Coordinates of N, CA and C in Angstrom, one line a residue:
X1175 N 91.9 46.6 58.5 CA 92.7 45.5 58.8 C 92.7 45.2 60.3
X1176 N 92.9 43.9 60.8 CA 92.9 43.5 62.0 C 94.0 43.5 62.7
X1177 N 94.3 43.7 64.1 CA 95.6 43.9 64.5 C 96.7 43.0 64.6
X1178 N 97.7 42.8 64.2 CA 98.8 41.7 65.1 C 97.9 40.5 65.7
X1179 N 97.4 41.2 66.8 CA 97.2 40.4 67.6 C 96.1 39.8 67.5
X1180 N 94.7 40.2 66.9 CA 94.1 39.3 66.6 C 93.8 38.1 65.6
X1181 N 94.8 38.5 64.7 CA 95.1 37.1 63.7 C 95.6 36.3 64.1
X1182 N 96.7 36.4 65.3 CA 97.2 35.2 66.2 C 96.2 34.5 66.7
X1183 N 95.6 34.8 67.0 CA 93.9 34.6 67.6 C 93.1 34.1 67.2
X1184 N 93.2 34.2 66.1 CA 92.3 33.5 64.7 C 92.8 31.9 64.4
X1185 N 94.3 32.6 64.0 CA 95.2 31.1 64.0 C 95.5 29.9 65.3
X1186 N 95.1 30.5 65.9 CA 95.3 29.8 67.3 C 93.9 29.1 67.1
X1187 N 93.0 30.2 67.5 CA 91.1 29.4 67.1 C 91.4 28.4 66.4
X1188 N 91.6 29.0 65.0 CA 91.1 27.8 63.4 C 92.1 26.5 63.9
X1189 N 92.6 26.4 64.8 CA 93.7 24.7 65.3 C 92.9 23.9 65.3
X1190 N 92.3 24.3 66.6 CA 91.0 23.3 67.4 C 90.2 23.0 66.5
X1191 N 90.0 23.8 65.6 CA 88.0 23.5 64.2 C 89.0 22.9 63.5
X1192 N 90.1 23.1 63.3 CA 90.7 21.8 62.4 C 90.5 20.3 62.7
X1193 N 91.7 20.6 64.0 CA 91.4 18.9 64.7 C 90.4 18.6 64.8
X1194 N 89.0 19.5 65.1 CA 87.8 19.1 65.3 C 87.1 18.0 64.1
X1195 N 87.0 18.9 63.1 CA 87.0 18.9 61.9 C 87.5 17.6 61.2
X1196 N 89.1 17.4 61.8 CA 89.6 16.6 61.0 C 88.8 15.0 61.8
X1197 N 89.1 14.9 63.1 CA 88.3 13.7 64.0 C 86.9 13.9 64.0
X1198 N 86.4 14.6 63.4 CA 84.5 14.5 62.9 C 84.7 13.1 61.5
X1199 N 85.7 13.7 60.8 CA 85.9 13.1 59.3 C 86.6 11.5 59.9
X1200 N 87.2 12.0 60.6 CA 87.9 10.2 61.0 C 86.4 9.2 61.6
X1201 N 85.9 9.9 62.3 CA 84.6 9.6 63.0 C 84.0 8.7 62.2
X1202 N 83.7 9.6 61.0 CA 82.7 9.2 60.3 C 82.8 8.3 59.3
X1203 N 84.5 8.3 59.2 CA 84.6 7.3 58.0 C 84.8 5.7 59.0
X1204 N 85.3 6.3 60.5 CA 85.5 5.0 61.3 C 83.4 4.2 61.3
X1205 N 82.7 5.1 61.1 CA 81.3 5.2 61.5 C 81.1 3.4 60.0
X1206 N 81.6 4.7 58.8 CA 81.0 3.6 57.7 C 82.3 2.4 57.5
X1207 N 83.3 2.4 58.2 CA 83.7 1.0 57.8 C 83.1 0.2 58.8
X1208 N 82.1 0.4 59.6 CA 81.7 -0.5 60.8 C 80.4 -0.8 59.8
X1209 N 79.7 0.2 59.4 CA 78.4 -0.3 58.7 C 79.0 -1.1 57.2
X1210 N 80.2 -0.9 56.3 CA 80.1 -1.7 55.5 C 80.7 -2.8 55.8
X1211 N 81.3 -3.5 57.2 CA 81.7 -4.6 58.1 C 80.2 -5.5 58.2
X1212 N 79.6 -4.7 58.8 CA 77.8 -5.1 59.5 C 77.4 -5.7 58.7
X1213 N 77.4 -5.1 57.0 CA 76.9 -5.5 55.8 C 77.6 -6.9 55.3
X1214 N 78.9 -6.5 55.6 CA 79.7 -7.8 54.8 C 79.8 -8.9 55.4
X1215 N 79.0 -8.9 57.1 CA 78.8 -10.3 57.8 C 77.8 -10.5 57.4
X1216 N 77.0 -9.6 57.5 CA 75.2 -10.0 56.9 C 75.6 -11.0 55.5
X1217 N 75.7 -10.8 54.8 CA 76.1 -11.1 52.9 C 76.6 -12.5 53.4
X1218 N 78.2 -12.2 54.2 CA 79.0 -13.7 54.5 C 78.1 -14.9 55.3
X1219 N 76.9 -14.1 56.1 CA 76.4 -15.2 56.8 C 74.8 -15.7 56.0
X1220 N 74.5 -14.8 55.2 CA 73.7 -15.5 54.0 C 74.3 -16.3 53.0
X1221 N 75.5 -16.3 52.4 CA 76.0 -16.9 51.5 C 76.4 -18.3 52.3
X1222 N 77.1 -18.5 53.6 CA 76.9 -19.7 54.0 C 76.0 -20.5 54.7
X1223 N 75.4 -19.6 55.2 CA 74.0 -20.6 55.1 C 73.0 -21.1 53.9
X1224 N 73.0 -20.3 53.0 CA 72.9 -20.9 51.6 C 73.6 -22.4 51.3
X1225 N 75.1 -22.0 51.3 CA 76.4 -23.3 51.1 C 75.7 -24.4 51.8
X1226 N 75.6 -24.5 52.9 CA 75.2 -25.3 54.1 C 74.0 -26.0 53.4
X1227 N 72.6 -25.1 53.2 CA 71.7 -25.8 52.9 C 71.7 -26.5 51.3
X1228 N 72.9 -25.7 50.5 CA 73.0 -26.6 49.3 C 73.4 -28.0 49.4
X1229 N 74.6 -27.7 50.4 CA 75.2 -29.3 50.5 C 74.7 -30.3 51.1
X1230 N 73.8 -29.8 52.2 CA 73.1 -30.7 53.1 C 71.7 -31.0 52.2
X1231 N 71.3 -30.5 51.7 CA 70.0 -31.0 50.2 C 70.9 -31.9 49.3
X1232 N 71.9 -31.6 48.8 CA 72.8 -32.7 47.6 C 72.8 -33.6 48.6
X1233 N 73.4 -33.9 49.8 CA 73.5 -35.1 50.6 C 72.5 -35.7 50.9
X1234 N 71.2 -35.3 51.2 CA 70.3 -35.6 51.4 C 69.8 -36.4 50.0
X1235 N 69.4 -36.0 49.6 CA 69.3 -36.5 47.9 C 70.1 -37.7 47.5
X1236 N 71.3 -37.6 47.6 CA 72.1 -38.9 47.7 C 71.6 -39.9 48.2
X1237 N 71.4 -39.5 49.9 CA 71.1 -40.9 50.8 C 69.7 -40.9 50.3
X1238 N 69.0 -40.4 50.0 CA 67.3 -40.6 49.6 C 67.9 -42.0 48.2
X1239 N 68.3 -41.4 47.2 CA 68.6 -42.5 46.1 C 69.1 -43.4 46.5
X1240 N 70.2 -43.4 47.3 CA 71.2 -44.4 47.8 C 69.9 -45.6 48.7
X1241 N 69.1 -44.6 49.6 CA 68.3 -45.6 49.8 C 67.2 -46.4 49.2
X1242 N 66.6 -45.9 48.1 CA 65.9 -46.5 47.1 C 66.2 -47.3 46.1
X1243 N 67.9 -47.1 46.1 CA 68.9 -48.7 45.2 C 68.7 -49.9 46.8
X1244 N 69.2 -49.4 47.9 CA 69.4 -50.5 48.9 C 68.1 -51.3 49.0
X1245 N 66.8 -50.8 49.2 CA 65.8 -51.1 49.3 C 65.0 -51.9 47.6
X1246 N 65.5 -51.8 46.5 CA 65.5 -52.4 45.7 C 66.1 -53.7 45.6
X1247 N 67.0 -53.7 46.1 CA 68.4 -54.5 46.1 C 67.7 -55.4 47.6
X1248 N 67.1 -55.4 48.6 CA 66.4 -56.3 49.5 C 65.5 -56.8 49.1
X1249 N 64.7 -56.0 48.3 CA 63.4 -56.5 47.5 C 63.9 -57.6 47.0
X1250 N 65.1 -57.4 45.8 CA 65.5 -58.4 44.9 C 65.9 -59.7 45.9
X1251 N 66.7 -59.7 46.5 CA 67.1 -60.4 47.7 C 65.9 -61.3 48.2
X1252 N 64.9 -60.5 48.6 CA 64.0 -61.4 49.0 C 62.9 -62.3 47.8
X1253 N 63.0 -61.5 47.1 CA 62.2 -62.6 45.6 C 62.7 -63.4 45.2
X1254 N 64.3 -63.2 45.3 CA 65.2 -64.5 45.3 C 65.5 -65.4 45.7
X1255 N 65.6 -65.2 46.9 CA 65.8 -66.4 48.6 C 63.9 -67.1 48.3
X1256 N 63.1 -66.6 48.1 CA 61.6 -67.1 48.4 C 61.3 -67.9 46.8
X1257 N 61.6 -67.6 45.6 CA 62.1 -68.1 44.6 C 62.7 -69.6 45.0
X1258 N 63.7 -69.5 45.3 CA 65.2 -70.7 45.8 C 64.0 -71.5 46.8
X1259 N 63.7 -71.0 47.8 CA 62.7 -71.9 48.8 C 62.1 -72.7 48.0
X1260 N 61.1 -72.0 47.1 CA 60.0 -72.6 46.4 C 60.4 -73.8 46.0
X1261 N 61.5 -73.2 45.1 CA 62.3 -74.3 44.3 C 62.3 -75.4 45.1
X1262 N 63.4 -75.7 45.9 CA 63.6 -76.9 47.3 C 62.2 -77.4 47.5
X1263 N 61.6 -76.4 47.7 CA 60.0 -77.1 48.1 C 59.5 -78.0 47.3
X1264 N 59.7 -77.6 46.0 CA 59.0 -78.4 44.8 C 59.8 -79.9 44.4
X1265 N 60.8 -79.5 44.7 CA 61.8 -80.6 44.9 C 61.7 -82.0 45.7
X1266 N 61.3 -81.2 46.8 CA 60.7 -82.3 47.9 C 60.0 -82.7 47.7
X1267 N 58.5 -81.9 47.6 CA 57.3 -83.0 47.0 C 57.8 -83.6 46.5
X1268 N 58.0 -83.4 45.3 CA 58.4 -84.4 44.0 C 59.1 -85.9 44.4
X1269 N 60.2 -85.3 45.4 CA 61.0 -86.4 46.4 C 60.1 -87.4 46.8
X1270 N 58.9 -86.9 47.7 CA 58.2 -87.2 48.6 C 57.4 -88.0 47.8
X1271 N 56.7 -87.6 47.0 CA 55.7 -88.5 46.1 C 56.2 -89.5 45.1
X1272 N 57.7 -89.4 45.0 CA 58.4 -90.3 44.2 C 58.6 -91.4 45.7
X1273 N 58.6 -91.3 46.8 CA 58.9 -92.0 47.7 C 57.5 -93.1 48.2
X1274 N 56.3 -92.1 48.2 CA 55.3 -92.5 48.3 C 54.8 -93.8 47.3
X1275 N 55.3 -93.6 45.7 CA 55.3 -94.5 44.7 C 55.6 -95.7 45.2
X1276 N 57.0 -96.0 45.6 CA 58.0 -96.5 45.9 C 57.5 -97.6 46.9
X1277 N 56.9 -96.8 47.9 CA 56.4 -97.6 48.9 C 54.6 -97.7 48.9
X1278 N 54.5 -97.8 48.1 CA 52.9 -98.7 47.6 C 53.4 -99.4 46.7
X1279 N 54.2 -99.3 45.5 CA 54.7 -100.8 44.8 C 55.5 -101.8 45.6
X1280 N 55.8 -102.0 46.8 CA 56.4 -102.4 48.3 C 55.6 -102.9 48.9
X1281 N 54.0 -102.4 49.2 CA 53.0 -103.1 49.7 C 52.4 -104.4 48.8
X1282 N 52.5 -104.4 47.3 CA 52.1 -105.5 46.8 C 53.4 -106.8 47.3

């Protein structure tokens, strides 16, 4: 058996490998909530840039159709206005050559 005094000695030692011991464990668990932090920005900053590029593709898409109605809708506009011209135009001749009549039965 060992004396008095060196089990004091022992107990006194085994303090320090405790605390050691115990801030190795704190260490290490401080170690992995930084790596599963690292991980859970990694994740957070792929899922929003995902978000990002979903919404900015839906919006895009939008204004792509949105502008293939507006551009239909000028088309229309303009086969209409050039339509209406025609019209007037044909009008006038008709004016015109009804005037023309008009004034050759005038020269007799």
């Amino acid at each position: 058996m060992s004396p008095p005094q060196d089990r004091s000695r022992n107990s006194c030692s085994s303090e320090p490998l405790a605390k050691c011991l115990q801030a190795k464990k704190d260490l290490e668990a401080a170690i992995s909530g930084i790596v599963k932090a690292e991980q859970q920005i990694k994740e957070n900053w792929r899922e929003v840039k995902a978000k990002i590029h979903s919404h900015i593709s839906r919006h895009l898409e939008c204004l792509r159709s949105r502008e293939v109605w507006l551009f239909e809708q000028v088309d229309l506009i303009q086969q209409l206005k050039e339509e209406a011209l025609q019209q007037q135009a044909q009008q006038l001749y008709w004016v015109r050559s009804g005037c023309k009549l008009i004034l050759l039965h005038w020269d007799f």
